[in-house]
PDB file of C-alpha atoms in Angstrom:
ATOM      1  CA  MET A   1     -26.131 -21.213   9.984  1.00 87.00           C
ATOM      2  CA  SER A   2     -28.839 -22.728   9.581  1.00 91.00           C
ATOM      3  CA  PHE A   3     -32.085 -22.581  11.859  1.00 91.00           C
ATOM      4  CA  ALA A   4     -34.309 -25.053  12.901  1.00 90.00           C
ATOM      5  CA  ALA A   5     -37.497 -22.160  12.490  1.00 89.00           C
ATOM      6  CA  ARG A   6     -37.529 -18.806  10.570  1.00 88.00           C
ATOM      7  CA  THR A   7     -40.250 -17.638  12.314  1.00 91.00           C
ATOM      8  CA  VAL A   8     -40.958 -18.341  15.921  1.00 91.00           C
ATOM      9  CA  ASN A   9     -44.653 -17.243  17.732  1.00 91.00           C
ATOM     10  CA  VAL A  10     -43.483 -16.100  21.540  1.00 90.00           C
ATOM     11  CA  PRO A  11     -46.786 -15.739  24.201  1.00 91.00           C
ATOM     12  CA  PRO A  12     -46.634 -12.581  26.059  1.00 91.00           C
ATOM     13  CA  ARG A  13     -43.958 -13.826  29.117  1.00 91.00           C
ATOM     14  CA  THR A  14     -42.383 -17.191  27.928  1.00 93.00           C
ATOM     15  CA  ARG A  15     -39.758 -17.628  25.492  1.00 90.00           C
ATOM     16  CA  ALA A  16     -39.355 -20.145  23.194  1.00 88.00           C
ATOM     17  CA  ASP A  17     -35.745 -21.510  22.323  1.00 90.00           C
ATOM     18  CA  VAL A  18     -34.642 -22.340  18.490  1.00 90.00           C
ATOM     19  CA  PRO A  19     -32.121 -24.664  18.046  1.00 92.00           C
ATOM     20  CA  PHE A  20     -29.721 -24.056  14.817  1.00 91.00           C
ATOM     21  CA  ALA A  21     -26.285 -25.911  13.807  1.00 91.00           C
ATOM     22  CA  VAL A  22     -23.115 -24.054  11.981  1.00 90.00           C
ATOM     23  CA  THR A  23     -21.560 -25.683   9.255  1.00 89.00           C
ATOM     24  CA  VAL A  24     -17.576 -25.288   8.996  1.00 86.00           C
ATOM     25  CA  THR A  25     -16.665 -26.084   5.749  1.00 83.00           C
ATOM     26  CA  ALA A  26     -12.826 -27.559   4.681  1.00 76.00           C
ATOM     27  CA  ASP A  27     -11.502 -23.780   3.651  1.00 72.00           C
ATOM     28  CA  THR A  28     -12.574 -22.617   6.501  1.00 78.00           C
ATOM     29  CA  PRO A  29      -8.808 -20.926   8.035  1.00 75.00           C
ATOM     30  CA  PRO A  30      -8.665 -22.022  11.324  1.00 78.00           C
ATOM     31  CA  GLY A  31      -8.957 -19.129  14.352  1.00 75.00           C
ATOM     32  CA  GLU A  32     -11.543 -17.280  15.578  1.00 77.00           C
ATOM     33  CA  HIS A  33     -14.651 -16.764  13.449  1.00 82.00           C
ATOM     34  CA  ARG A  34     -17.643 -14.097  14.854  1.00 84.00           C
ATOM     35  CA  GLY A  35     -21.127 -13.966  12.994  1.00 88.00           C
ATOM     36  CA  THR A  36     -24.437 -11.973  14.219  1.00 91.00           C
ATOM     37  CA  VAL A  37     -27.981 -13.753  14.994  1.00 91.00           C
ATOM     38  CA  ARG A  38     -30.193 -10.904  15.028  1.00 91.00           C
ATOM     39  CA  ALA A  39     -33.720 -11.209  16.080  1.00 91.00           C
ATOM     40  CA  SER A  40     -36.552  -8.997  15.157  1.00 92.00           C
ATOM     41  CA  ALA A  41     -40.103  -7.986  15.735  1.00 91.00           C
ATOM     42  CA  ALA A  42     -42.829  -5.325  16.720  1.00 88.00           C
ATOM     43  CA  GLY A  43     -40.236  -3.098  15.173  1.00 90.00           C
ATOM     44  CA  ARG A  44     -37.686  -3.848  17.551  1.00 91.00           C
ATOM     45  CA  GLU A  45     -34.435  -5.623  17.046  1.00 93.00           C
ATOM     46  CA  ALA A  46     -32.225  -8.511  19.648  1.00 90.00           C
ATOM     47  CA  ARG A  47     -28.595 -10.029  18.519  1.00 92.00           C
ATOM     48  CA  VAL A  48     -26.505 -11.996  19.908  1.00 90.00           C
ATOM     49  CA  ASP A  49     -22.869 -12.281  18.869  1.00 92.00           C
ATOM     50  CA  LEU A  50     -21.563 -15.614  17.847  1.00 90.00           C
ATOM     51  CA  ARG A  51     -17.712 -16.677  17.929  1.00 89.00           C
ATOM     52  CA  LEU A  52     -16.627 -20.208  16.704  1.00 88.00           C
ATOM     53  CA  ARG A  53     -13.382 -20.931  17.021  1.00 85.00           C
ATOM     54  CA  VAL A  54     -11.578 -23.583  14.213  1.00 84.00           C
ATOM     55  CA  SER A  55      -9.039 -25.681  15.481  1.00 83.00           C
ATOM     56  CA  GLY A  56      -5.624 -26.320  13.048  1.00 80.00           C
ATOM     57  CA  PRO A  57      -2.014 -25.165  13.250  1.00 82.00           C
ATOM     58  CA  ARG A  58      -1.930 -20.408  13.942  1.00 82.00           C
ATOM     59  CA  LEU A  59       0.157 -19.432  11.403  1.00 87.00           C
ATOM     60  CA  ALA A  60       0.103 -15.513  10.681  1.00 92.00           C
ATOM     61  CA  ALA A  61       1.775 -14.631   7.441  1.00 95.00           C
ATOM     62  CA  LEU A  62       1.098 -11.019   4.675  1.00 97.00           C
ATOM     63  CA  THR A  63       2.138 -10.050   1.796  1.00 97.00           C
ATOM     64  CA  VAL A  64       1.876  -6.832   0.358  1.00 97.00           C
ATOM     65  CA  GLU A  65       0.675  -6.712  -3.166  1.00 96.00           C
ATOM     66  CA  ASP A  66      -0.110  -4.760  -6.196  1.00 95.00           C
ATOM     67  CA  VAL A  67       2.332  -1.694  -5.353  1.00 96.00           C
ATOM     68  CA  HIS A  68       1.681   1.423  -8.049  1.00 96.00           C
ATOM     69  CA  VAL A  69       3.472   5.040  -7.585  1.00 94.00           C
ATOM     70  CA  ASP A  70       1.398   7.604  -9.136  1.00 94.00           C
ATOM     71  CA  THR A  71       3.399   9.831 -11.174  1.00 91.00           C
ATOM     72  CA  THR A  72       1.247  13.805 -10.463  1.00 90.00           C
ATOM     73  CA  THR A  73       0.336  13.105  -7.264  1.00 89.00           C
ATOM     74  CA  GLY A  74       2.771  11.071  -6.031  1.00 89.00           C
ATOM     75  CA  ALA A  75       0.485   8.828  -3.711  1.00 93.00           C
ATOM     76  CA  LEU A  76       1.255   5.161  -3.032  1.00 95.00           C
ATOM     77  CA  ARG A  77      -0.826   2.621  -3.475  1.00 97.00           C
ATOM     78  CA  TYR A  78      -1.116  -0.858  -2.511  1.00 97.00           C
ATOM     79  CA  THR A  79      -3.179  -4.076  -1.219  1.00 97.00           C
ATOM     80  CA  LEU A  80      -2.233  -6.487   1.491  1.00 97.00           C
ATOM     81  CA  VAL A  81      -3.663  -9.889   1.834  1.00 97.00           C
ATOM     82  CA  ASN A  82      -3.694 -11.101   5.490  1.00 95.00           C
ATOM     83  CA  ARG A  83      -2.402 -14.689   3.853  1.00 92.00           C
ATOM     84  CA  GLY A  84      -2.385 -16.748   7.362  1.00 90.00           C
ATOM     85  CA  THR A  85      -5.064 -17.962  10.275  1.00 85.00           C
ATOM     86  CA  THR A  86      -5.141 -15.230  12.240  1.00 85.00           C
ATOM     87  CA  VAL A  87      -5.966 -12.119  12.844  1.00 89.00           C
ATOM     88  CA  LEU A  88      -3.562  -9.326  11.300  1.00 94.00           C
ATOM     89  CA  ALA A  89      -3.094  -6.154  12.693  1.00 96.00           C
ATOM     90  CA  PRO A  90      -0.120  -4.135  10.168  1.00 97.00           C
ATOM     91  CA  HIS A  91       2.376  -2.116   9.999  1.00 97.00           C
ATOM     92  CA  LEU A  92       3.813  -0.075   7.070  1.00 97.00           C
ATOM     93  CA  ALA A  93       6.983   1.143   7.089  1.00 97.00           C
ATOM     94  CA  VAL A  94       7.664   3.017   3.037  1.00 96.00           C
ATOM     95  CA  ARG A  95      11.220   4.032   1.468  1.00 96.00           C
ATOM     96  CA  ALA A  96      12.521   5.595  -2.121  1.00 95.00           C
ATOM     97  CA  GLU A  97      15.113   6.033  -3.456  1.00 95.00           C
ATOM     98  CA  GLY A  98      16.459   8.173  -6.277  1.00 94.00           C
ATOM     99  CA  VAL A  99      19.059   8.747  -8.465  1.00 93.00           C
ATOM    100  CA  LEU A 100      21.410  10.988  -5.588  1.00 90.00           C
ATOM    101  CA  GLY A 101      19.551   8.829  -2.702  1.00 94.00           C
ATOM    102  CA  THR A 102      16.695   8.964  -0.625  1.00 94.00           C
ATOM    103  CA  VAL A 103      13.587  10.355  -0.722  1.00 93.00           C
ATOM    104  CA  LEU A 104      11.522   9.226   1.133  1.00 94.00           C
ATOM    105  CA  ASP A 105      12.116   7.511   4.561  1.00 96.00           C
ATOM    106  CA  ARG A 106       8.659   7.156   6.259  1.00 95.00           C
ATOM    107  CA  PRO A 107       9.518   4.115   9.522  1.00 96.00           C
ATOM    108  CA  GLY A 108       7.104   1.872  10.285  1.00 95.00           C
ATOM    109  CA  ARG A 109       3.643   2.708  11.928  1.00 96.00           C
ATOM    110  CA  PRO A 110       0.380   0.965  12.588  1.00 97.00           C
ATOM    111  CA  LEU A 111      -2.747   0.863  10.586  1.00 96.00           C
ATOM    112  CA  PRO A 112      -6.013   1.351  11.242  1.00 95.00           C
ATOM    113  CA  LEU A 113      -7.117  -1.787  10.700  1.00 95.00           C
ATOM    114  CA  THR A 114      -7.154  -5.937  11.053  1.00 94.00           C
ATOM    115  CA  LEU A 115      -7.082  -8.087   8.998  1.00 94.00           C
ATOM    116  CA  ARG A 116      -8.853 -11.854   9.336  1.00 88.00           C
ATOM    117  CA  PRO A 117      -7.623 -14.458   7.671  1.00 85.00           C
ATOM    118  CA  GLY A 118      -8.084 -14.606   3.807  1.00 88.00           C
ATOM    119  CA  GLN A 119      -9.304 -10.758   3.769  1.00 92.00           C
ATOM    120  CA  ARG A 120      -7.198  -7.977   1.995  1.00 95.00           C
ATOM    121  CA  ALA A 121      -7.150  -4.113   1.752  1.00 97.00           C
ATOM    122  CA  THR A 122      -6.602  -1.845  -0.891  1.00 97.00           C
ATOM    123  CA  ARG A 123      -4.671   1.184   0.398  1.00 97.00           C
ATOM    124  CA  THR A 124      -3.201   4.920  -0.634  1.00 95.00           C
ATOM    125  CA  GLU A 125      -0.387   6.235   1.160  1.00 93.00           C
ATOM    126  CA  ALA A 126       0.263   9.631   0.754  1.00 93.00           C
ATOM    127  CA  TRP A 127       3.078  11.517  -0.219  1.00 92.00           C
ATOM    128  CA  PRO A 128       2.823  15.227  -0.132  1.00 90.00           C
ATOM    129  CA  ASP A 129       6.407  16.180  -1.625  1.00 90.00           C
ATOM    130  CA  PRO A 130       7.867  13.784  -4.073  1.00 91.00           C
ATOM    131  CA  PRO A 131      10.728  14.956  -6.023  1.00 91.00           C
ATOM    132  CA  ALA A 132      10.214  16.947  -9.606  1.00 89.00           C
ATOM    133  CA  LEU A 133      12.528  14.921 -11.936  1.00 92.00           C
ATOM    134  CA  ASP A 134      13.827  11.856 -10.447  1.00 93.00           C
ATOM    135  CA  SER A 135      13.935   7.924 -11.311  1.00 94.00           C
ATOM    136  CA  VAL A 136      12.876   6.148  -8.056  1.00 94.00           C
ATOM    137  CA  THR A 137      12.202   2.924  -6.288  1.00 95.00           C
ATOM    138  CA  VAL A 138       9.754   2.544  -3.759  1.00 96.00           C
ATOM    139  CA  ARG A 139       9.936  -0.116  -1.000  1.00 97.00           C
ATOM    140  CA  LEU A 140       6.071  -0.863   0.880  1.00 97.00           C
ATOM    141  CA  THR A 141       7.556  -3.476   3.857  1.00 97.00           C
ATOM    142  CA  ALA A 142       4.612  -3.929   6.030  1.00 97.00           C
ATOM    143  CA  THR A 143       5.094  -6.179   9.779  1.00 97.00           C
ATOM    144  CA  ALA A 144       3.049  -7.698  11.877  1.00 96.00           C
ATOM    145  CA  GLU A 145       3.036  -9.784  15.330  1.00 94.00           C
ATOM    146  CA  GLY A 146       4.838 -13.086  14.772  1.00 92.00           C
ATOM    147  CA  ALA A 147       4.249 -12.820  10.665  1.00 94.00           C
ATOM    148  CA  ALA A 148       8.242 -11.780   8.530  1.00 95.00           C
ATOM    149  CA  PRO A 149       8.067  -8.402   6.836  1.00 96.00           C
ATOM    150  CA  ALA A 150       6.796  -8.510   3.872  1.00 96.00           C
ATOM    151  CA  THR A 151       8.399  -5.985   1.102  1.00 97.00           C
ATOM    152  CA  ALA A 152       7.255  -4.927  -2.203  1.00 96.00           C
ATOM    153  CA  ARG A 153       8.161  -2.545  -4.160  1.00 94.00           C
ATOM    154  CA  ALA A 154       7.567  -0.308  -7.527  1.00 95.00           C
ATOM    155  CA  GLU A 155       9.606   1.257 -10.019  1.00 94.00           C
ATOM    156  CA  ALA A 156       8.716   5.662 -10.633  1.00 93.00           C
ATOM    157  CA  SER A 157       9.151   8.408 -13.157  1.00 94.00           C
ATOM    158  CA  PHE A 158       9.159  11.691 -12.160  1.00 91.00           C
ATOM    159  CA  ALA A 159       9.756  14.568 -14.785  1.00 88.00           C
ATOM    160  CA  SER A 160       7.202  18.212 -13.756  1.00 70.00           C
ATOM    161  CA  GLY A 161       6.511  20.466 -16.452  1.00 55.00           C
ATOM    162  CA  PRO A 162       8.760  23.277 -14.239  1.00 52.00           C
ATOM    163  CA  ALA A 163      11.477  20.321 -14.461  1.00 47.00           C
ATOM    164  CA  LEU A 164      12.129  19.832 -17.896  1.00 48.00           C
ATOM    165  CA  ALA A 165      12.114  23.486 -18.979  1.00 47.00           C
ATOM    166  CA  GLY A 166      14.420  24.168 -15.911  1.00 49.00           C
ATOM    167  CA  ALA A 167      16.775  20.753 -17.046  1.00 43.00           C
ATOM    168  CA  ALA A 168      16.669  21.806 -20.919  1.00 42.00           C
ATOM    169  CA  GLY A 169      17.534  25.530 -19.512  1.00 50.00           C
ATOM    170  CA  LEU A 170      20.159  24.846 -17.975  1.00 49.00           C
ATOM    171  CA  LEU A 171      21.314  21.785 -21.062  1.00 52.00           C
ATOM    172  CA  LEU A 172      20.886  24.982 -23.237  1.00 54.00           C
ATOM    173  CA  LEU A 173      23.458  26.928 -21.008  1.00 57.00           C
ATOM    174  CA  ALA A 174      26.051  24.353 -20.579  1.00 54.00           C
ATOM    175  CA  ALA A 175      26.064  24.066 -24.827  1.00 55.00           C
ATOM    176  CA  GLY A 176      26.419  27.723 -25.142  1.00 56.00           C
ATOM    177  CA  GLY A 177      29.529  28.006 -23.170  1.00 53.00           C
ATOM    178  CA  GLY A 178      31.165  24.887 -24.924  1.00 53.00           C
ATOM    179  CA  TYR A 179      30.446  26.220 -28.144  1.00 49.00           C
ATOM    180  CA  ALA A 180      31.411  29.732 -27.234  1.00 49.00           C
ATOM    181  CA  VAL A 181      34.807  27.720 -25.846  1.00 48.00           C
ATOM    182  CA  ARG A 182      34.838  26.494 -28.969  1.00 55.00           C
ATOM    183  CA  ARG A 183      34.858  29.340 -31.263  1.00 54.00           C
ATOM    184  CA  ARG A 184      37.187  31.269 -29.453  1.00 57.00           C
ATOM    185  CA  VAL A 185      40.123  28.257 -29.713  1.00 52.00           C
ATOM    186  CA  ARG A 186      39.140  27.866 -33.315  1.00 59.00           C
ATOM    187  CA  SER A 187      39.274  31.379 -33.729  1.00 55.00           C
ATOM    188  CA  ARG A 188      43.258  31.607 -32.168  1.00 57.00           C
ATOM    189  CA  THR A 189      43.799  28.708 -34.633  1.00 55.00           C
ATOM    190  CA  GLN A 190      42.954  30.443 -36.993  1.00 58.00           C
ATOM    191  CA  ARG A 191      45.161  34.133 -36.163  1.00 57.00           C
ATOM    192  CA  ALA A 192      48.390  31.493 -35.064  1.00 51.00           C
ATOM    193  CA  PRO A 193      49.727  31.225 -39.110  1.00 55.00           C
ATOM    194  CA  ALA A 194      49.100  34.121 -39.949  1.00 54.00           C
ATOM    195  CA  GLY A 195      52.227  35.137 -37.804  1.00 53.00           C
ATOM    196  CA  VAL A 196      54.408  32.347 -39.241  1.00 51.00           C
ATOM    197  CA  ARG A 197      56.979  33.683 -41.691  1.00 53.00           C
ATOM    198  CA  THR A 198      58.525  31.313 -44.715  1.00 48.00           C
TER     199      THR A 198
END
């Protein structure tokens, strides 16, 4: 935006008209754009909201990018990008599959944000009770009115200290039981020839 004048003297009980021009660049996406004109004097400010509609095809397109799983806290970090020409109000669904089945299934719900064309937003999704010992595939699916569903995924391996200690204990117990069985079998095999007469 450019104004005919940046400073205007307005005598009492009069008005001043200030022309301005709005330049739409070639890379401006179609759709509705908003702005504000502010005028201030003597410690007071007046605001006028502007709405500009740029013609062109309306396209709703949403992507999910940069998905990351924090294996310490279970937090899911991701970025939503509006790659279309309309304002989007996205919904998000989260699903995680582990070795033994589904460990997280959160149906789609609206997110507290709107994305203007070209805008991106990085968010964090809490996972309060992630698995202690598992290898999971996390899928995030974002939807918005008029846009095709966008899905992204990330792989993560959870291995907490207590879970590892418990797994190691079970392995040792299993190994010890197998050793005892082999020792009994070997003892019987060694005693058997003693009763055989040649």
